[in-house]
Each structure stands twice: as structure tokens, then as C-alpha cells.
Coordinates of C-alpha atoms in Angstrom, one line a residue:
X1 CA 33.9 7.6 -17.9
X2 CA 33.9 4.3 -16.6
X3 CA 34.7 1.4 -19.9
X4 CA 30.9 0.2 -18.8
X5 CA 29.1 3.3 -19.5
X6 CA 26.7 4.2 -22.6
X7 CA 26.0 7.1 -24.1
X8 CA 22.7 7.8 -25.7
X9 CA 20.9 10.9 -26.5
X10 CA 17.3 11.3 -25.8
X11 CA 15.0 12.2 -28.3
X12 CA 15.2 15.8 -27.6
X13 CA 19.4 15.5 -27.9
X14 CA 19.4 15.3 -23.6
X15 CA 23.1 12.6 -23.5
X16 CA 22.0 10.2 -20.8
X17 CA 25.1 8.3 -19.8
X18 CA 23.9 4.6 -18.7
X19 CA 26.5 2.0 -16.8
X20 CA 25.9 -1.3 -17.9
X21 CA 26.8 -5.2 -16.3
X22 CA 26.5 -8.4 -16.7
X23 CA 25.0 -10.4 -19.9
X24 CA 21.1 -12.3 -20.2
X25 CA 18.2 -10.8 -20.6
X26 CA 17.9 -7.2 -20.6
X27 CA 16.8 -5.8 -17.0
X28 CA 17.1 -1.4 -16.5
X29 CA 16.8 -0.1 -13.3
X30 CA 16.1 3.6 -12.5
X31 CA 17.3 5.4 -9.7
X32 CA 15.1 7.3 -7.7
X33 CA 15.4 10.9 -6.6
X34 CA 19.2 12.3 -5.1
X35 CA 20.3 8.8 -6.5
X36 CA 22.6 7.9 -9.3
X37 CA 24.6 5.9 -11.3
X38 CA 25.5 3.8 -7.7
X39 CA 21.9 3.4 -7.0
X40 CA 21.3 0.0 -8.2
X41 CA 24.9 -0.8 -7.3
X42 CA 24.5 -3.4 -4.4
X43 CA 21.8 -5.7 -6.1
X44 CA 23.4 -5.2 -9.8
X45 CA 26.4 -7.3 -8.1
X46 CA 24.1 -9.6 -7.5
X47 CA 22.5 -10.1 -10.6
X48 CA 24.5 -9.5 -13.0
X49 CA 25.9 -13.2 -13.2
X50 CA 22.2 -13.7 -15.2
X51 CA 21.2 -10.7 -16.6
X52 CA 22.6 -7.3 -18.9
X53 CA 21.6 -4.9 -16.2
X54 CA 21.1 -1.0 -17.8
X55 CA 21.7 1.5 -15.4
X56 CA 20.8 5.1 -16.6
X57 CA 21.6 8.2 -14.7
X58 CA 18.5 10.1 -15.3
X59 CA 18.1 13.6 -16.7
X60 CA 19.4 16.3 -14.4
X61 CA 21.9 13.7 -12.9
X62 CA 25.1 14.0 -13.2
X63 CA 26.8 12.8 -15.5
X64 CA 23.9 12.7 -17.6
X65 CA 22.8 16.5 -19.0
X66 CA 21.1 18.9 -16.7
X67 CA 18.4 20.6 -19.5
X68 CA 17.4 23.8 -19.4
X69 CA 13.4 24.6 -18.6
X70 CA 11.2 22.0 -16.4
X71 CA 11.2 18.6 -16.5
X72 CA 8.3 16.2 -17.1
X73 CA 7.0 12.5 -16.8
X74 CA 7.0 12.5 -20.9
X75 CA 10.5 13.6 -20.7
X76 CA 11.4 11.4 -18.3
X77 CA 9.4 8.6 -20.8
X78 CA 11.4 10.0 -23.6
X79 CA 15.0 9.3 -22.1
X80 CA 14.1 5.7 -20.8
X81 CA 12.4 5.2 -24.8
X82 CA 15.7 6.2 -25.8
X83 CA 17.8 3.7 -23.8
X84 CA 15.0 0.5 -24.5
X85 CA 15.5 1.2 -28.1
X86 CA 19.5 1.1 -27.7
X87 CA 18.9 -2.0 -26.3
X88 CA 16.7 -3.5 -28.8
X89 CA 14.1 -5.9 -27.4
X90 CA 11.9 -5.2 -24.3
X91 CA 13.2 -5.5 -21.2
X92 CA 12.4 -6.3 -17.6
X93 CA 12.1 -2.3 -15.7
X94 CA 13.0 -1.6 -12.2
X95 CA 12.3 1.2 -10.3
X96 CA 12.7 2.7 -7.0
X97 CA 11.2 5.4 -5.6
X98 CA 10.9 8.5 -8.1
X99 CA 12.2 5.8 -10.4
X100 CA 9.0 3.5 -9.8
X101 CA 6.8 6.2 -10.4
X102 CA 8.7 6.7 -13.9
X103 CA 8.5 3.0 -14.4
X104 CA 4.7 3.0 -14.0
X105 CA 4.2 6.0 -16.5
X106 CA 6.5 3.8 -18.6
X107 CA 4.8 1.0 -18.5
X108 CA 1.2 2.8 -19.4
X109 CA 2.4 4.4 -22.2
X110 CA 5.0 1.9 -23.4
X111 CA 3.6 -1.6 -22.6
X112 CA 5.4 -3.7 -25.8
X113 CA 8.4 -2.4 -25.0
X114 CA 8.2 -4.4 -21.7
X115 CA 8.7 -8.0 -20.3
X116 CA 8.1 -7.3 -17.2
X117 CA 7.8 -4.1 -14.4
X118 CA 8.7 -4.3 -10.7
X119 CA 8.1 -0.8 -8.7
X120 CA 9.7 -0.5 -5.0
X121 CA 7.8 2.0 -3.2
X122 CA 7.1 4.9 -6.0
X123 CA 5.9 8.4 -3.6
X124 CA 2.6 8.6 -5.9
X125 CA 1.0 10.5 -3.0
X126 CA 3.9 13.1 -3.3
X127 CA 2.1 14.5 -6.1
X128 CA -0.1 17.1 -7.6
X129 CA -0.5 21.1 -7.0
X130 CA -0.7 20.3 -3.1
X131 CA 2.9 20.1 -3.5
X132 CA 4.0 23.0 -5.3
X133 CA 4.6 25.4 -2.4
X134 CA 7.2 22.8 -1.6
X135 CA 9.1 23.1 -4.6
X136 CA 8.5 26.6 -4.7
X137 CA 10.6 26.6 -1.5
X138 CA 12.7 24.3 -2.5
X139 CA 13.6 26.5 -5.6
X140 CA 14.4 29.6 -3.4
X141 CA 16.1 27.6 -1.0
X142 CA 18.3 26.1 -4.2
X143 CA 19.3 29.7 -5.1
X144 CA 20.4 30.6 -2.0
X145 CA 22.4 27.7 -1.5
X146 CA 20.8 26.8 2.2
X147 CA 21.3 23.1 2.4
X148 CA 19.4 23.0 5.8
X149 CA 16.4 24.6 4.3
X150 CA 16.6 22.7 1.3
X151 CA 16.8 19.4 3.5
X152 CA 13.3 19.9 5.7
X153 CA 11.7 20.5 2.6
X154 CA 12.5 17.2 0.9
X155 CA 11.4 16.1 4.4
X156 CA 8.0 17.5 4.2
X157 CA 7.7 16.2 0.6
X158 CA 7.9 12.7 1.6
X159 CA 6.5 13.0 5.0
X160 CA 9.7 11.1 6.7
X161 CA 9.3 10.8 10.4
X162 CA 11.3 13.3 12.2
X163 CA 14.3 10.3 13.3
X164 CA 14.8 9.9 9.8
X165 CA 15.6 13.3 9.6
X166 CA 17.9 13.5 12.2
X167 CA 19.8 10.7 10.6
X168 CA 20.4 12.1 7.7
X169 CA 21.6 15.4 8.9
X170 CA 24.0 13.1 11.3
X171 CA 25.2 10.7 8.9
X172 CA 28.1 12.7 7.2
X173 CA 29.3 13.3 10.9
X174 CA 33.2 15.3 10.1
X175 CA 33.1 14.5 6.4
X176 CA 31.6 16.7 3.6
X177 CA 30.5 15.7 0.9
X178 CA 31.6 16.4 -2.6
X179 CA 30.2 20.0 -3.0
X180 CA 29.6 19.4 -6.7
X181 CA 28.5 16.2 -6.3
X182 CA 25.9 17.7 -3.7
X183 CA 24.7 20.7 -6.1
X184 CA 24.3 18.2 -9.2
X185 CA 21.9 16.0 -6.4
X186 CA 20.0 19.4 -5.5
X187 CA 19.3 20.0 -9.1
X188 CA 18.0 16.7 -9.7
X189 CA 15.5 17.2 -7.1
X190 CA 14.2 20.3 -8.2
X191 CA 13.5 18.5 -11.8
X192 CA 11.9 15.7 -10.0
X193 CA 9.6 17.8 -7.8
X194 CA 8.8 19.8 -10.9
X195 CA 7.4 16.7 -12.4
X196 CA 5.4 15.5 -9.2
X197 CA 4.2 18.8 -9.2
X198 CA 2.9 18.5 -12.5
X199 CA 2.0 14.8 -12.2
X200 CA -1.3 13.6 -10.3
X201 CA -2.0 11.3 -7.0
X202 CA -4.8 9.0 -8.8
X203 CA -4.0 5.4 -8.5
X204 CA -6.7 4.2 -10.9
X205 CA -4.9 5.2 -13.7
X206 CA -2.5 2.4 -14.0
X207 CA -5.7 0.1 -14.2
X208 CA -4.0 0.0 -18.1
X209 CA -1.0 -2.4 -17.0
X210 CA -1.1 -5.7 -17.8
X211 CA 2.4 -7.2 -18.2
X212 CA 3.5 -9.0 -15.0
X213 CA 3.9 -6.9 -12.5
X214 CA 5.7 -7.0 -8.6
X215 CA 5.2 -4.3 -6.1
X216 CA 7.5 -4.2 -3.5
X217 CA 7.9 -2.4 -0.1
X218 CA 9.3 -2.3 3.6
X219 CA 7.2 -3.2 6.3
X220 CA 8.1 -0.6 8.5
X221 CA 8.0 2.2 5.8
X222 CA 6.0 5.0 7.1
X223 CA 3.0 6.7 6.1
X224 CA 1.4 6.8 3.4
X225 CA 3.3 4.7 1.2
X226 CA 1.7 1.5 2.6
X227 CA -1.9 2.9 2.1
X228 CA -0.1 3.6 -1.8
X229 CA 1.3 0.7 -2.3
X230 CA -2.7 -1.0 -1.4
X231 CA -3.7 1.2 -3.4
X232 CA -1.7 0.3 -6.3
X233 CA -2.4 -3.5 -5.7
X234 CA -6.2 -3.1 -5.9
X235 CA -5.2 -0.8 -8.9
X236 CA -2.7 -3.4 -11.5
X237 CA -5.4 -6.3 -12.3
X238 CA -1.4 -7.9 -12.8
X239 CA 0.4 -7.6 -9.7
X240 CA 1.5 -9.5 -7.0
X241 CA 3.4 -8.3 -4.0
X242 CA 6.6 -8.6 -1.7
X243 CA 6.6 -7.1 2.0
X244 CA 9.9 -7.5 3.5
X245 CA 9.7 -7.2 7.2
X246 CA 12.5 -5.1 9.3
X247 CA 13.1 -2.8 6.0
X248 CA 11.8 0.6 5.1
X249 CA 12.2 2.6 1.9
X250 CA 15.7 2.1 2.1
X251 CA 15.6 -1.5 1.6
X252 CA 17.4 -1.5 -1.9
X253 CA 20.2 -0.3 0.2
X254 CA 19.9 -2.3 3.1
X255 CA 18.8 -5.2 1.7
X256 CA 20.2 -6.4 -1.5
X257 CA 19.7 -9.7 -1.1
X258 CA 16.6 -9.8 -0.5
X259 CA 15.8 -7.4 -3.4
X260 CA 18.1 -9.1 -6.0
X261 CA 16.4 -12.8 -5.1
X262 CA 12.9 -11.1 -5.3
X263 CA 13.6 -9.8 -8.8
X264 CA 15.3 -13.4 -9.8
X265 CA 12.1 -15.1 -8.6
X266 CA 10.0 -12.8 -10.3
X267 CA 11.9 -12.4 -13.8
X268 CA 11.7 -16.6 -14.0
X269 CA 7.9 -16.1 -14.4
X270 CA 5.8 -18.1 -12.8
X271 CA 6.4 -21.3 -14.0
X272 CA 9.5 -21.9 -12.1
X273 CA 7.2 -21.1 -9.0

């Protein structure tokens, strides 16, 4: 275990193991689906000179526990309650993808223990019983260990274009990854599409936030995450936005500097505007 990582226990006994950085005001940042503790990696280096940056492998992520039974939004709440509490005074949440979906159920049901939220692209229209004949598929594809099958599916559940795809399947060229690395990711993505499943598309729900919010997103993201994301906007009576153009939901990736100084603009408030 790295001399930077935390363990809590949830409420329910699930250890979480969270790395943490830097020293200022508290900032956590959840990892979206397949992701990890390296997640947040890229833009943490570049924050971490001003804040205490909290970096929590979720449930059914490695090396956090993998629980028995399906996973929820409330457990999901539950863990990230856990870790806010550890830290002891709200905090400014971050999430990507899967994670900014989690930071919005967060933020509804949790407001005081927040300073702030910022949400980069959350898949809310990935969502609902529409999708469960995805993870049905998923599941069986899980159990008999085909990667390729496993792979479209993901595909269809965020409705990539086909290039991106292709890209993926490319990108480990000769190497291969980490076999257990690459199950404990395949797990984590069953218990995330178990809790879209059970989760809804409806946007006017989060009309219940009120601390500062940012929304943030690529410009050339495909569909329908921009349609989301205005959505969302017309949804958080709080929020302003950032579009950064040339990126696409891989922008905390590809992009960390523009992430990291969007997030330090945003945590100063608006008076240093």
C-alpha cells in the first residue's frame, strides 16, 4: 500500500482504500467506471500544491473490497459519506463520468457536507431498465470470460462511435494487460451497470442542488452527452459551464491542464473572478 493511502470502512464494513496528496482545502475526486486509484492522477499533480486532494478507489475496485450482492447509488452514497466524514469538514467533489453521476446523487442527498460540486460528463442517459439487457449480457459475457463480448457491450452502453471502438481494441497493440488487474476492472463495471440499471434518466431531479456548481464537457464528445449535459444546465438553478474545444470524454486524460485550472478557477469562487 502506497504510504499515501487511507483506509476507511463504509458504513456497511465495505474497506475503501483512498490515496491522498497535497495539503488546503479538502477536494475528493471519484473515478468513473474501469478507472481507479490513477484516475485523477494527471490533474492531482497539478493541484495538489493548493489543495488535500482525496482519491477513493470505489467499491468493486480494486484495492478497495469487491461486496457481495448488487451495488447501488445509496451504496455508492454510503462509501463517499464514509470518506467526507474521515475528512471532517465538507469538501469540494469531483467527478468524472460514473463518478459525476455519483457526485450528483451526492450532492442531492448530502448538500452540507459540500463546498462545492463539479461533474465532467456523468452518462445520466445510460440509465434505467432500457439498459438492463446490456448488463444482462454483460454478466454472461463476465462469466465466460469473453473480453471481446464484454467490450461491444460497454460500447453499446455508452453509445461510443464505432473509431472509438476500434481504438481501444488497438491500443494494447503486443502488450497484455495485467489479467487481474483486467478482471478486478470487469467487475467494477458489472456493479456500475447494476446501479444505472437501477438508477433513472430524469434530469429534473437534481433541480434540489444549490451549492455552486460547474459542469464540464468536451466539445467533440459524442451523442447524447451534449444534449445531457444541456439538460443538466437548464436542470441546476447553480451551475455554470466549461466546454473545452478539441476534447471528448477523455479530457481528464488528455487534458489536465485544462481540467486542473478549471477546477482552481472554480474552487476560488467567484470573487476572484
Amino acid at each position: 500500500m502506497n504510504s499515501n493511502d487511507e483506509e476507511i470502512r463504509s458504513a456497511d464494513g465495505t474497506r475503501l482504500l483512498v490515496r491522498r496528496a497535497g495539503a488546503g482545502d479538502p477536494v475528493v475526486l471519484l473515478h468513473g467506471s474501469g478507472g481507479g486509484l490513477h484516475s485523477w492522477a494527471s490533474v492531482a499533480a497539478r493541484l495538489a500544491g493548493s489543495y488535500e486532494l482525496w482519491m477513493p478507489a470505489r467499491r468493486g475496485y480494486g484495492p478497495s473490497d469487491v461486496p457481495e450482492g448488487r451495488k447501488s447509488f445509496k451504496d455508492d452514497v454510503a462509501d463517499l459519506l464514509a470518506v467526507v466524514e474521515t475528512i471532517g469538514r465538507p469538501v469540494h467533489l469531483v467527478g468524472g463520468s460514473y463518478g459525476a453521476t455519483l457526485a450528483l446523487h451526492m450532492a442531492a442527498a448530502e448538500q452540507s457536507r459540500l463546498q462545492s460540486l463539479a461533474v465532467f460528463e456523468p452518462p445520466l442517459f445510460a440509465a434505467g431498465q432500457s439498459i438492463a439487457p446490456l448488463l444482462d449480457r454483460y454478466q454472461a459475457a463476465l462469466e465466460r470470460e469473453d473480453a471481446g463480448e464484454m467490450s461491444t457491450v460497454l460500447n453499446d452502453v455508452t453509445r461510443g462511435p464505432p473509431a472509438i471502438a476500434a481504438a481501444f481494441a488497438a491500443a494494447p497493440g503486443d502488450k497484455r494487460p495485467d489479467p487481474a488487474e483486467a478482471r478486478r476492472s470487469a467487475i467494477g463495471w458489472l456493479h456500475d451497470l447494476e446501479a444505472l440499471t437501477d438508477d433513472s434518466t430524469g434530469t429534473a431531479r437534481w433541480s434540489s442542488i444549490t451549492v455552486p456548481t460547474l459542469l464540464m464537457q468536451g466539445a467533440d464528445t459524442w451523442g447524447p452527452t451534449p444534449t445531457t449535459m444541456n439538460e443538466l444546465a437548464a436542470a441546476i438553478p447553480t451551475a455554470r459551464r466549461v466546454i473545452w474545444s478539441r476534447q471528448s470524454h477523455f479530457a481528464t486524460m488528455t487534458a489536465p491542464d485544462l481540467v486542473a485550472d478549471a477546477l482552481r478557477d472554480f474552487f476560488a469562487g467567484p470573487d476572484s473572478r
